[in-house]
Amino acid sequence: MELNDTNMQALAGYLQKTFCPDVGERRAAEKFLESVEGHQNYPVLLLHLVDKADADMTIRVAAAITFKNYIKRNWRIVEDEPNKVSEPDRDIVKKEIVGLMLRMPEQIQRQLSDAITIIGREDFPAKWPGLVDEMVKKFQSGEFHVINGVLRTAHSIFKRYRHEFKSNELWTEIKYVLESFAAPLMELFKITMDLTNKCASDPVNLKIVLSSLTLIAKIFYSLNFQDLPEFFEDNMQTWMTGFHTLLKLDNKLLVTDDEGEAGPLELIKSQICDNVALYAQKYDEEFQPYLPQFVDAIWHLLITTGQQVKYDLLVSNAIGFLASVCERPHYKHLFEDAATMSSICEKVIIPNMEFRDSDQELFEDDPEEYIRRDLEGSDIDTRRRAACDLVRGLCKFFEAPVTQIFSAYVVAMLAEHAKNPAQNWRKKDAAIYLVTSLASKAQTAKLGSTQASELVNLTDFFTSHIATELQAANVNEHPVLRADAIKYVTTFRTHLSHDHLKACLPLLVNHLSAESGVVHTYAAHCLERLFTTKVNGKPVITKADVEPLAVVLLTNLFNAFTLPGSQENEYVMKTVLRTFSLLQESSIPFLPSLLPKLMEKLAAVAKNPSKPHFNHYLFETLGLATRITCKANPADVTSFEEAFFPPFQEMLQQDVQEFIPYVFQIMSLLLEIRVDGIPESYMALFPHLLMPVLWERSGNIPPLVRLLQAYLQKGAQAIAAAEKIPSILGVFQKLIASKANDHEGFYLLDSLIEHMPEASLSTYMKQIFLLLFQRLQSSKTTKFIKSFLVFMCLFSIKYSATSLVQMVDGIQPKMFGMVLEKLFLQDVQKVSGHTERKICAVGMTKLLTDCPAMLGEYQAHWTPLLQALIGLFELPEDDSVPDDEHFIEIEDTPGYQTAYSKLVFSGKNDHDPLNGAVAEPKIFLAQNLHKLSATCTGKIPGMISSGLDAKAAQYLQGYLQAANVALQ
């Protein structure tokens, strides 16, 4: 693809068509852009189009977004895979992108900044050493549009330091950044602080300056997160003085009218609260001299800041600072006074626990966002969560006085509510929230509250104030209190008795029909958690508890999908799944009416998959329904095939990428259940499964391999007759060449060995072994060796140990001796998995007892191999890997490729290739040694006594006694 105007105009034309309302034309344009991605100069052309001043702005923005997504998909170099971006393109992009980004308008600047971040994550600093120097130079420009572009990019690159695990590599990189960036950043901070005074009466420039300071403060946080750098410790005075000044900044020109969105003043103060909380938590000794002034400033902020939504981030970060301070032993004296504690409760905690009008708007108008914040603990810190954290922080050292003081407020709020429940419902809401904060000292998603305060009687509060809310007949009355009550049951489910929880079940089922999105979602979530929680190994709710409610439970769950906003409610879908899982065969009578509804839902979401969790639980439910029904009656598999195949074929034809891995897993399950070979409908699909395009997406590989294994298990002869073995071996060759997927290649190969007639494979076998030895020589990894050993042992079981020796020696004379020495003796201990170790044990037994070469030219290896086999039985698995070995995990593959989401309830059953022929490998070894010794009397005991160590000989004697045999 040449760099010329013609190509640039053509590219602009296709980008224009991606906005086309006609789906066909839009898809065609997207497919074309995808098809030219691999051409040299494509990313450079996109950048030139972005830079084309006379081009339409929408096209330039589209080019910037397309460029960013291209970088996201293709920049990372994956071992064993072709480089998707040519080296010349990489060099030009890195050379041009920073300067281009800085001279672009903000909407383009942000896209290019994101692209720089992605490139930086891969290449910085080793392959892009000039990046920091290039950014620092731009600080001297004096243009804040440019400076903010640099700061935004630096922030997005350095932000990952907050999440990375400590390592020498990370320290080296941070040190490199600090040497070049820390001093210029501080100089810029000082200059920008001066400008806040100079621009005090100029609101436009003052906002720009404050946005720079906010970015500087964010970068400060990232660079200080891992450890306190010497530079920042030496210059703490400069930074803390500036931060304190900004916390106290109060310029009326910066006050915004918008009550919902934080302005520049709120954003900078929020970030400073984060920064000083970090120092108070991690570097308290060095920070101690500055702490009192920040406590005063932040306390003043909290008691003077209003309830408007725009202050939420500031208030939650400010409370977060107090929470981090009160947890530190150094500072507990600041909170010991009872008057201080009361003041904190009255002025900070209670006001920020109250349910505001804005919360009610969110609850009613955007239940999904409310749930995301309240139930899931999203990244957006709410005031309530921060206040709750502060309560827990104070309880660390002052549990008794805190509980006493706050309990008085709870009693007062509940009394207020009792006077006029319809008017004062918010008082009870705050009381429930405060009790939950006081009582729950630690909690997990799996179990809810795992540690509760002994000072709060959870059962009394439940019977007096929670059960009454749930028992009220009208499920649409006081929805906020209903949601609170359900959440209380969810949180304290391991602390309430079985009788209380069982009594809640019909009440929760009723609440599934509530009009409020939050209430029926919380009810579904609570049921799902109850169905899966165990206390001391016993489920808190049993199948017997749920069976009497099954009709109304399933009816209400499926009706919930018809309620506004809940058509794709992931919590409801997950509860459907858990209900089927709990009821098992008791759910079968409901499936004839429910399966069509699930299929309707599948057809609807396939048109536009947008809720990955919902879709996952939907496929899990389909798989589970199939498994439960076919377990009772395997012949019913045909009715599931009739229901599933039409939509599945549609998804494959439309290339619904998100669903294809699921389709393959459900098809595998159906085929594995079948007892009578492969129907024609499956065989018609088989050639399509071998098409290379399907195997290019990493998310397809595990389910496709499993599906091919199912085909081989059920119809190996039909596949051989259709002459498809070369195509399957082509897939195997591609997989075995990749460090990420070689184990999948071995799964395929092992299935071929297990199910395909020997005559059908014999012509290919030598080439297979050659490929494996070439890969072993060029790129040896522990994972590959383990899989190779299992394969060789399976080969010796299925075809004979002599066949294995002859095959290896046929490649190179005496080579099997090296295989024994370098693979079996060194690494068999590393093989993991019960079935895999059993295959190795039986295969090695075959080599020892059923292979004349092992008592002939390879006799020197016989006793060491027996020693290794006894070690496999008796020694712990060796899970060590070489220090320099680098594994590419499947999840790490780049870009937008659909990840593989394994369906738990459609999982593959454990499969024993030995078909139960060997029950106990130790007995099998003893019996076969006995038979061998009978053919050469005296030889085997002599070899064992002279070559086996005493401990191994003792173990072997135990096996012989257990098998009731002796060596001759």
XYZ file of N, CA and C in Angstrom, residues 460-546:
261
model
N -31.421 -9.805 65.996
C -32.457 -8.910 66.537
C -32.806 -7.823 65.535
N -31.774 -7.230 64.922
C -32.019 -6.149 63.966
C -32.789 -6.699 62.760
N -32.447 -7.941 62.363
C -33.143 -8.563 61.236
C -34.639 -8.732 61.545
N -34.941 -9.333 62.706
C -36.358 -9.610 63.019
C -37.143 -8.325 63.273
N -36.485 -7.314 63.854
C -37.205 -6.076 64.216
C -37.365 -5.129 63.034
N -36.357 -5.039 62.181
C -36.366 -3.958 61.180
C -36.228 -4.416 59.728
N -35.722 -5.622 59.499
C -35.490 -6.070 58.109
C -36.643 -6.946 57.622
N -36.998 -7.972 58.430
C -38.061 -8.898 58.027
C -39.372 -8.152 57.779
N -39.653 -7.134 58.601
C -40.913 -6.374 58.456
C -41.007 -5.716 57.083
N -39.868 -5.223 56.569
C -39.868 -4.603 55.233
C -40.175 -5.649 54.158
N -39.564 -6.837 54.293
C -39.747 -7.872 53.278
C -41.146 -8.485 53.318
N -41.774 -8.471 54.528
C -43.085 -9.123 54.685
C -44.246 -8.248 54.208
N -44.024 -6.946 54.100
C -45.102 -6.052 53.654
C -45.578 -6.496 52.275
N -46.901 -6.556 52.097
C -47.483 -7.209 50.919
C -47.132 -6.539 49.594
N -47.129 -5.212 49.558
C -46.926 -4.499 48.293
C -45.433 -4.370 47.987
N -44.948 -5.179 47.045
C -43.492 -5.195 46.765
C -43.017 -3.913 46.086
N -43.961 -3.064 45.656
C -43.566 -1.814 44.992
C -43.566 -0.613 45.935
N -43.869 -0.863 47.220
C -43.893 0.226 48.196
C -42.497 0.388 48.815
N -42.072 1.656 48.992
C -40.747 1.960 49.576
C -39.639 1.106 48.960
N -39.420 1.201 47.656
C -38.444 0.317 46.996
C -37.017 0.425 47.546
N -36.632 1.613 48.005
C -35.255 1.765 48.512
C -35.072 0.921 49.772
N -36.066 0.960 50.660
C -35.960 0.158 51.891
C -36.026 -1.335 51.573
N -36.800 -1.696 50.555
C -36.842 -3.110 50.126
C -35.436 -3.553 49.680
N -34.832 -2.702 48.864
C -33.483 -3.039 48.371
C -32.497 -3.145 49.535
N -32.625 -2.220 50.507
C -31.750 -2.258 51.693
C -31.931 -3.563 52.458
N -33.198 -3.959 52.643
C -33.490 -5.169 53.426
C -32.921 -6.403 52.722
N -33.108 -6.462 51.399
C -32.577 -7.618 50.641
C -31.054 -7.633 50.731
N -30.446 -6.459 50.620
C -28.981 -6.395 50.678
C -28.477 -6.818 52.066
N -29.237 -6.509 53.113
C -28.863 -6.921 54.472
C -28.817 -8.446 54.556
N -29.851 -9.111 53.988
C -29.888 -10.582 53.999
C -28.693 -11.138 53.218
N -28.402 -10.513 52.066
C -27.274 -10.973 51.241
C -25.965 -10.835 52.005
N -25.784 -9.688 52.656
C -24.520 -9.402 53.354
C -24.310 -10.327 54.544
N -25.372 -10.573 55.312
C -25.207 -11.326 56.578
C -25.766 -12.745 56.475
N -25.761 -13.314 55.257
C -26.371 -14.636 55.068
C -25.664 -15.734 55.848
N -24.386 -15.563 56.148
C -23.699 -16.624 56.907
C -23.871 -16.436 58.421
N -24.503 -15.325 58.827
C -24.699 -15.071 60.270
C -26.151 -15.284 60.693
N -27.073 -15.387 59.724
C -28.482 -15.613 60.045
C -28.748 -17.121 60.038
N -29.742 -17.558 60.808
C -30.006 -18.999 60.939
C -30.665 -19.550 59.668
N -30.617 -20.871 59.529
C -31.247 -21.522 58.374
C -32.742 -21.216 58.345
N -33.381 -21.205 59.512
C -34.824 -20.929 59.565
C -35.136 -19.528 59.052
N -34.315 -18.557 59.459
C -34.538 -17.186 58.988
C -34.367 -17.115 57.466
N -33.309 -17.751 56.967
C -33.037 -17.688 55.526
C -34.129 -18.419 54.737
N -34.566 -19.566 55.255
C -35.623 -20.321 54.576
C -36.913 -19.498 54.528
N -37.201 -18.789 55.627
C -38.404 -17.943 55.673
C -38.318 -16.784 54.680
N -37.076 -16.380 54.362
C -36.882 -15.279 53.400
C -37.160 -15.710 51.961
N -37.024 -17.017 51.657
C -37.102 -17.474 50.261
C -38.392 -17.028 49.556
N -39.586 -17.347 50.117
C -40.801 -16.915 49.397
C -40.907 -15.394 49.287
N -40.373 -14.690 50.279
C -40.419 -13.217 50.248
C -39.534 -12.689 49.120
N -38.354 -13.278 48.994
C -37.439 -12.864 47.922
C -38.032 -13.203 46.546
N -38.661 -14.398 46.443
C -39.287 -14.793 45.176
C -40.371 -13.785 44.783
N -41.154 -13.307 45.776
C -42.171 -12.285 45.491
C -41.538 -11.013 44.949
N -40.381 -10.645 45.502
C -39.734 -9.388 45.097
C -39.141 -9.458 43.688
N -39.068 -10.661 43.113
C -38.636 -10.760 41.712
C -39.621 -10.069 40.771
N -40.860 -9.877 41.246
C -41.870 -9.233 40.391
C -41.973 -7.728 40.653
N -41.114 -7.196 41.509
C -41.145 -5.751 41.790
C -40.831 -4.955 40.528
N -41.511 -3.814 40.369
C -41.291 -2.975 39.182
C -39.899 -2.344 39.192
N -39.398 -2.032 40.377
C -38.083 -1.383 40.479
C -36.984 -2.320 39.989
N -36.178 -1.832 39.053
C -35.059 -2.625 38.521
C -34.091 -3.024 39.615
N -33.854 -2.116 40.558
C -32.907 -2.412 41.637
C -33.470 -3.511 42.530
N -34.763 -3.410 42.885
C -35.349 -4.378 43.830
C -35.365 -5.787 43.227
N -35.867 -5.945 42.002
C -35.935 -7.331 41.486
C -34.547 -7.875 41.160
N -33.604 -6.986 40.848
C -32.231 -7.456 40.629
C -31.587 -7.882 41.945
N -31.784 -7.091 43.005
C -31.230 -7.456 44.314
C -31.839 -8.764 44.804
N -33.148 -8.962 44.542
C -33.804 -10.211 44.964
C -33.175 -11.405 44.239
N -32.955 -11.244 42.926
C -32.323 -12.330 42.153
C -30.913 -12.600 42.677
N -30.153 -11.538 42.907
C -28.777 -11.686 43.384
C -28.749 -12.385 44.738
N -29.666 -11.996 45.636
C -29.704 -12.597 46.977
C -30.022 -14.091 46.881
N -30.992 -14.450 46.050
C -31.321 -15.874 45.876
C -30.121 -16.648 45.340
N -29.470 -16.085 44.338
C -28.311 -16.758 43.740
C -27.206 -16.974 44.769
N -26.966 -15.969 45.610
C -25.934 -16.104 46.651
C -26.352 -17.153 47.694
N -27.633 -17.154 48.064
C -28.103 -18.150 49.041
C -27.967 -19.562 48.495
N -28.235 -19.739 47.193
C -28.167 -21.069 46.579
C -26.742 -21.611 46.522
N -25.753 -20.737 46.634
C -24.365 -21.186 46.441
C -23.487 -21.030 47.686
N -24.074 -20.595 48.800
C -23.264 -20.363 50.001
C -23.276 -21.588 50.913
N -22.094 -21.917 51.420
C -21.977 -23.004 52.402
C -21.388 -22.437 53.686
N -21.836 -22.970 54.806
C -21.248 -22.638 56.111
C -20.799 -23.950 56.736
N -19.516 -24.021 57.077
C -18.924 -25.265 57.601
C -19.192 -26.449 56.678
N -19.095 -26.187 55.375
C -19.245 -27.250 54.387
C -20.678 -27.627 54.057
N -21.664 -27.017 54.750
C -23.072 -27.352 54.494
C -23.754 -26.186 53.797
N -24.559 -26.477 52.743
C -25.260 -25.382 52.063
C -26.267 -24.713 52.994
N -26.380 -23.380 52.899
C -27.339 -22.683 53.770
C -28.771 -22.892 53.271
N -28.911 -23.163 51.966
C -30.231 -23.472 51.393
C -30.093 -24.761 50.581
N -31.041 -25.683 50.766
C -30.950 -26.985 50.098
C -32.006 -27.107 48.995
N -31.845 -28.146 48.205
C -32.815 -28.448 47.144
C -34.228 -28.605 47.744
N -34.312 -29.269 48.887
C -35.620 -29.497 49.525
C -36.281 -28.179 49.922
N -35.471 -27.171 50.277
C -36.032 -25.856 50.640
C -36.653 -25.163 49.429
N -36.078 -25.417 48.254
C -36.470 -24.661 47.054
C -37.553 -25.372 46.249
